[in-house]
């Protein structure tokens, strides 16, 4: 597929719609509103990475890491992995055209109905039938499916054997992966998955159904203009009621880069839980009247990554990448199997344990993480591909998801987004997950390693890759930041409690008022699809979600490829 992005130099000053961020929520909005004939601009802070350009060696992976803490910022502002170190909890999110979809495992699950029956949601969400339609559309476009050969993979068999400790048999969860070559709904040809296991390092085959290969490709096909290296700082209302969007370039020297101001009657924030909350918090600090609930109800979705080291039998859960680093091995997609623990009486006790794969680019660093004096061994093993044969062939990686109390709070601290959640590590979910994972690891003959980086700069805080909330839905501005359609409540004087800012929307993970208990991508996509159906009614727009026809635009049609695409990624790695 050709590159989709353009240089910000080519941006016009005014659009019908500006979409901020290009993950699941932003991608849905861009595709649907472009289909409705709107002139759409997408502003994404990260860069475009084309299939084949994802990191496959450790030095490349290192350059794809940006880490921000209270007194720390390292790594390029457009690095794919964006780690926020917090005093109470760390958060990992994706950065790039396609957002988290570029580096996630693609597990696509629908939450238990009891999640939406919780009265924390505005009633309409479960009542008007459009959520079900949102899920249908999300499934059609992301085409999640279970690996038909999941049970053949060593890691699935290892989970099945270890799961007997809990009396559970794993199932193959749906993942956003094309197991057969196909032309997807956006008209993009995708090869079949090679089962290389590198989904969380970025798919160099083009088989993962990312937002870039689906919704964003569709948006570009329908005329949306996609700009990378465009970090939105804040939004403000103009005297004529339209919105100004204040943008800082991330491909120039940050502080020195002049701010760009674009304008549109409709602005859709899809910058993710952290991004959209930060933009709204900064906009409020600059005078936009928003709900007092802004920043509240942050949830980590009861999510952890943990490991089992020293199992007796092989697990084969280190990716081999593409082109493959070793021949004759099939790993499976990043997640092939999951154990489901349901609880009919108490939703909060439910959990999902998935067997995960570490991307191949991380292989050389594993000895350093798991073995005392592992640095030397790491050098040796990276020479002889030992990670695929020695103790690391028996390393188990787990992704686990459950429920927490969503009592974190995002705040602006000296203009930097910060998470405040003093009781986070004592949330009951972590003890529950530790007990289940320890039992599984013990059954496999290994030791449970909750956090191999504990004691380093990572400390002992929990970490999540599923941040939710901050601009949660509510019935009115006293209990939420947006309404059930994603419209932002207006807290200006004299405005009614359900009044909204005309034309300002949030459609990403930030709008979730609680944990989902399953991996969130499908719900975020479905709720964004639902918001677009409501927007269509409110603005009398017409669009469908039929498969796109005909070839995609060529790079020549799009103008020069933005310097943020593959060539620039290479320049960052090798400045010479
Ligand atoms: C390693 C990993 C594995 C995961 N595995 C799974 C999984 O298997 N299943 C699942 O359901 N979920 C998984 N997740 C979580 C999932 O990817 C996220 O929940 C999802 O991507 C969030 O979607 P979103 O639309 O809210 O925002 P995002 O996908 O985070 O997209 C937001 C976009 O906005 C951009 N942005 C942010 N701030 C600004 C700004 N100021 N200006 C312009 N652009 C901005 C970001 O760069 C990003 O591209 C995983 C996450 C990670 C990191
Ligand atoms: S297993 Fe490999 S080929 Fe398949 S989706 Fe994941 S990264 Fe792509």
Short mmCIF file of C-alpha atoms in Angstrom, two decimals, residues 131-351:
data_model
loop_
_atom_site.label_atom_id
_atom_site.label_comp_id
_atom_site.label_asym_id
_atom_site.label_seq_id
_atom_site.Cartn_x
_atom_site.Cartn_y
_atom_site.Cartn_z
CA UNK A 131 -24.09 0.32 20.02
CA UNK A 132 -24.89 -3.10 18.57
CA UNK A 133 -24.63 -1.60 15.07
CA UNK A 134 -21.32 0.00 16.12
CA UNK A 135 -19.98 -3.42 17.11
CA UNK A 136 -21.19 -4.94 13.82
CA UNK A 137 -19.41 -2.23 11.82
CA UNK A 138 -16.25 -2.46 13.93
CA UNK A 139 -16.15 -6.21 13.34
CA UNK A 140 -16.75 -5.82 9.59
CA UNK A 141 -13.90 -3.32 9.25
CA UNK A 142 -11.36 -4.85 11.62
CA UNK A 143 -12.29 -8.38 10.54
CA UNK A 144 -11.16 -10.01 13.79
CA UNK A 145 -10.97 -13.78 13.64
CA UNK A 146 -9.55 -16.68 15.63
CA UNK A 147 -6.50 -18.38 14.19
CA UNK A 148 -7.93 -21.58 12.69
CA UNK A 149 -4.62 -23.26 13.55
CA UNK A 150 -4.23 -21.74 17.03
CA UNK A 151 -4.19 -25.08 18.84
CA UNK A 152 -1.15 -26.21 16.82
CA UNK A 153 1.10 -23.53 18.28
CA UNK A 154 3.46 -24.52 21.09
CA UNK A 155 2.48 -21.51 23.20
CA UNK A 156 -1.21 -22.46 22.96
CA UNK A 157 -0.41 -26.02 24.02
CA UNK A 158 1.71 -24.67 26.88
CA UNK A 159 -1.22 -22.54 28.07
CA UNK A 160 -3.54 -25.53 27.77
CA UNK A 161 -1.19 -27.65 29.90
CA UNK A 162 -0.64 -24.94 32.51
CA UNK A 163 -4.31 -23.91 32.52
CA UNK A 164 -5.19 -27.28 33.96
CA UNK A 165 -4.04 -25.80 37.28
CA UNK A 166 -7.24 -23.77 37.16
CA UNK A 167 -9.34 -26.46 35.53
CA UNK A 168 -9.65 -24.30 32.40
CA UNK A 169 -9.14 -25.01 28.73
CA UNK A 170 -7.96 -22.12 26.54
CA UNK A 171 -9.94 -20.83 23.57
CA UNK A 172 -8.61 -19.00 20.50
CA UNK A 173 -9.74 -15.34 20.84
CA UNK A 174 -10.52 -13.23 17.77
CA UNK A 175 -7.55 -11.10 16.68
CA UNK A 176 -7.34 -8.40 14.01
CA UNK A 177 -5.18 -10.54 11.76
CA UNK A 178 -5.69 -11.77 8.19
CA UNK A 179 -4.96 -15.48 8.26
CA UNK A 180 -5.77 -15.68 4.53
CA UNK A 181 -4.64 -13.28 1.80
CA UNK A 182 -7.50 -10.94 0.98
CA UNK A 183 -8.53 -7.50 -0.21
CA UNK A 184 -9.95 -5.79 2.85
CA UNK A 185 -12.99 -3.54 3.10
CA UNK A 186 -10.86 -0.46 2.43
CA UNK A 187 -9.68 -2.07 -0.84
CA UNK A 188 -6.18 -2.81 0.50
CA UNK A 189 -4.61 -6.13 -0.50
CA UNK A 190 -3.28 -7.95 2.58
CA UNK A 191 -1.08 -11.05 2.46
CA UNK A 192 -1.72 -13.96 4.80
CA UNK A 193 -0.19 -13.89 8.28
CA UNK A 194 3.10 -15.80 8.45
CA UNK A 195 2.54 -16.45 12.18
CA UNK A 196 5.86 -14.75 12.94
CA UNK A 197 4.65 -13.51 16.34
CA UNK A 198 5.91 -9.93 15.90
CA UNK A 199 2.50 -8.18 16.07
CA UNK A 200 3.57 -6.04 19.07
CA UNK A 201 6.71 -4.93 17.22
CA UNK A 202 4.67 -3.92 14.16
CA UNK A 203 3.62 -6.22 11.33
CA UNK A 204 6.16 -6.22 8.51
CA UNK A 205 4.00 -8.58 6.47
CA UNK A 206 0.94 -6.34 6.24
CA UNK A 207 -1.34 -9.05 7.63
CA UNK A 208 -2.39 -7.23 10.81
CA UNK A 209 -5.61 -5.30 10.20
CA UNK A 210 -4.31 -2.04 11.61
CA UNK A 211 -6.19 1.25 11.49
CA UNK A 212 -3.65 2.39 8.87
CA UNK A 213 -4.57 -0.47 6.54
CA UNK A 214 -8.32 -0.16 7.13
CA UNK A 215 -10.05 3.01 8.32
CA UNK A 216 -7.26 5.45 7.44
CA UNK A 217 -6.74 3.96 3.98
CA UNK A 218 -10.49 4.35 3.48
CA UNK A 219 -10.41 7.94 4.72
CA UNK A 220 -7.57 8.81 2.30
CA UNK A 221 -9.41 7.12 -0.55
CA UNK A 222 -12.41 9.35 0.17
CA UNK A 223 -10.33 12.51 0.13
CA UNK A 224 -9.23 12.97 3.76
CA UNK A 225 -5.82 14.62 4.11
CA UNK A 226 -3.61 12.88 6.67
CA UNK A 227 -0.82 14.87 8.29
CA UNK A 228 1.87 13.40 10.53
CA UNK A 229 4.27 15.08 13.01
CA UNK A 230 1.35 17.31 13.99
CA UNK A 231 0.87 17.45 17.78
CA UNK A 232 -2.23 19.33 18.82
CA UNK A 233 -1.73 21.45 21.91
CA UNK A 234 -5.21 22.80 22.52
CA UNK A 235 -8.48 23.81 20.89
CA UNK A 236 -10.40 27.06 21.32
CA UNK A 237 -13.75 28.43 20.22
CA UNK A 238 -13.65 31.37 17.78
CA UNK A 239 -16.05 34.27 17.93
CA UNK A 240 -17.98 32.77 14.98
CA UNK A 241 -18.50 29.51 16.90
CA UNK A 242 -16.00 27.48 14.83
CA UNK A 243 -12.93 25.83 16.38
CA UNK A 244 -9.27 26.73 16.18
CA UNK A 245 -6.84 23.86 16.54
CA UNK A 246 -3.37 24.79 17.76
CA UNK A 247 -0.68 22.49 16.42
CA UNK A 248 3.02 22.05 17.14
CA UNK A 249 5.21 20.24 14.62
CA UNK A 250 7.17 17.32 15.99
CA UNK A 251 9.55 17.07 13.02
CA UNK A 252 11.21 20.38 13.85
CA UNK A 253 12.94 21.49 17.00
CA UNK A 254 9.98 21.24 19.44
CA UNK A 255 10.15 24.50 21.34
CA UNK A 256 11.39 26.53 18.37
CA UNK A 257 8.75 25.30 15.93
CA UNK A 258 6.13 27.95 15.32
CA UNK A 259 2.58 27.00 16.28
CA UNK A 260 0.21 26.38 13.40
CA UNK A 261 -3.47 27.26 13.75
CA UNK A 262 -6.08 25.42 11.68
CA UNK A 263 -9.78 25.99 11.75
CA UNK A 264 -12.98 23.91 11.36
CA UNK A 265 -16.62 23.94 12.50
CA UNK A 266 -16.23 20.33 13.69
CA UNK A 267 -13.28 18.97 15.68
CA UNK A 268 -13.17 15.30 16.64
CA UNK A 269 -10.62 14.35 19.29
CA UNK A 270 -9.28 10.81 18.79
CA UNK A 271 -5.88 11.31 20.39
CA UNK A 272 -6.39 8.43 22.83
CA UNK A 273 -7.02 8.48 26.56
CA UNK A 274 -3.84 10.41 27.32
CA UNK A 275 -3.84 12.64 24.24
CA UNK A 276 -7.47 13.75 24.26
CA UNK A 277 -7.52 14.29 28.03
CA UNK A 278 -4.35 16.38 27.80
CA UNK A 279 -5.72 18.51 24.94
CA UNK A 280 -8.94 19.16 26.89
CA UNK A 281 -7.11 19.89 30.15
CA UNK A 282 -4.89 22.41 28.38
CA UNK A 283 -7.88 23.91 26.54
CA UNK A 284 -9.67 24.34 29.87
CA UNK A 285 -6.60 25.97 31.41
CA UNK A 286 -6.74 28.43 28.50
CA UNK A 287 -10.37 29.29 29.10
CA UNK A 288 -12.63 26.65 27.49
CA UNK A 289 -15.53 25.89 29.87
CA UNK A 290 -15.46 22.13 30.52
CA UNK A 291 -16.84 19.74 33.11
CA UNK A 292 -15.18 19.47 36.52
CA UNK A 293 -15.05 15.71 35.90
CA UNK A 294 -12.31 16.20 33.29
CA UNK A 295 -9.35 13.88 34.01
CA UNK A 296 -11.33 11.66 36.39
CA UNK A 297 -12.34 7.99 36.16
CA UNK A 298 -9.01 6.89 34.70
CA UNK A 299 -8.91 3.10 34.49
CA UNK A 300 -6.04 0.74 33.67
CA UNK A 301 -8.62 -1.87 32.61
CA UNK A 302 -7.13 -4.24 35.19
CA UNK A 303 -4.42 -4.94 32.62
CA UNK A 304 -0.93 -6.34 33.21
CA UNK A 305 1.91 -7.99 31.30
CA UNK A 306 3.74 -10.66 33.31
CA UNK A 307 6.12 -13.57 32.70
CA UNK A 308 6.86 -17.13 33.67
CA UNK A 309 10.57 -18.02 33.60
CA UNK A 310 12.03 -21.52 33.76
CA UNK A 311 9.10 -23.64 32.57
CA UNK A 312 9.96 -27.27 31.96
CA UNK A 313 8.58 -27.51 28.42
CA UNK A 314 9.05 -25.26 25.37
CA UNK A 315 6.65 -22.35 24.91
CA UNK A 316 8.12 -20.76 21.75
CA UNK A 317 6.84 -17.28 22.50
CA UNK A 318 9.60 -15.07 21.10
CA UNK A 319 8.72 -13.64 17.69
CA UNK A 320 10.85 -14.58 14.71
CA UNK A 321 9.92 -11.51 12.69
CA UNK A 322 9.66 -11.05 8.97
CA UNK A 323 11.80 -11.86 7.08
CA UNK A 324 12.14 -14.68 9.64
CA UNK A 325 15.25 -14.73 11.83
CA UNK A 326 15.23 -18.49 11.96
CA UNK A 327 13.79 -20.95 9.49
CA UNK A 328 11.24 -23.70 9.95
CA UNK A 329 9.47 -22.28 13.01
CA UNK A 330 5.92 -20.94 13.35
CA UNK A 331 5.11 -18.97 16.48
CA UNK A 332 1.52 -17.83 15.90
CA UNK A 333 0.12 -14.31 16.15
CA UNK A 334 0.98 -12.36 19.33
CA UNK A 335 -2.03 -13.94 21.04
CA UNK A 336 -3.47 -17.30 19.97
CA UNK A 337 -5.00 -18.59 23.19
CA UNK A 338 -6.81 -17.24 26.24
CA UNK A 339 -8.20 -18.60 29.45
CA UNK A 340 -11.54 -17.11 30.42
CA UNK A 341 -12.57 -16.88 34.04
CA UNK A 342 -16.21 -15.82 34.24
CA UNK A 343 -18.26 -14.98 37.29
CA UNK A 344 -22.01 -14.76 36.93
CA UNK A 345 -22.49 -13.13 40.31
CA UNK A 346 -19.67 -10.61 40.40
CA UNK A 347 -18.53 -8.98 37.17
CA UNK A 348 -15.48 -7.48 38.83
CA UNK A 349 -14.01 -10.95 39.40
CA UNK A 350 -13.98 -11.86 35.71
CA UNK A 351 -10.65 -12.04 33.96
#
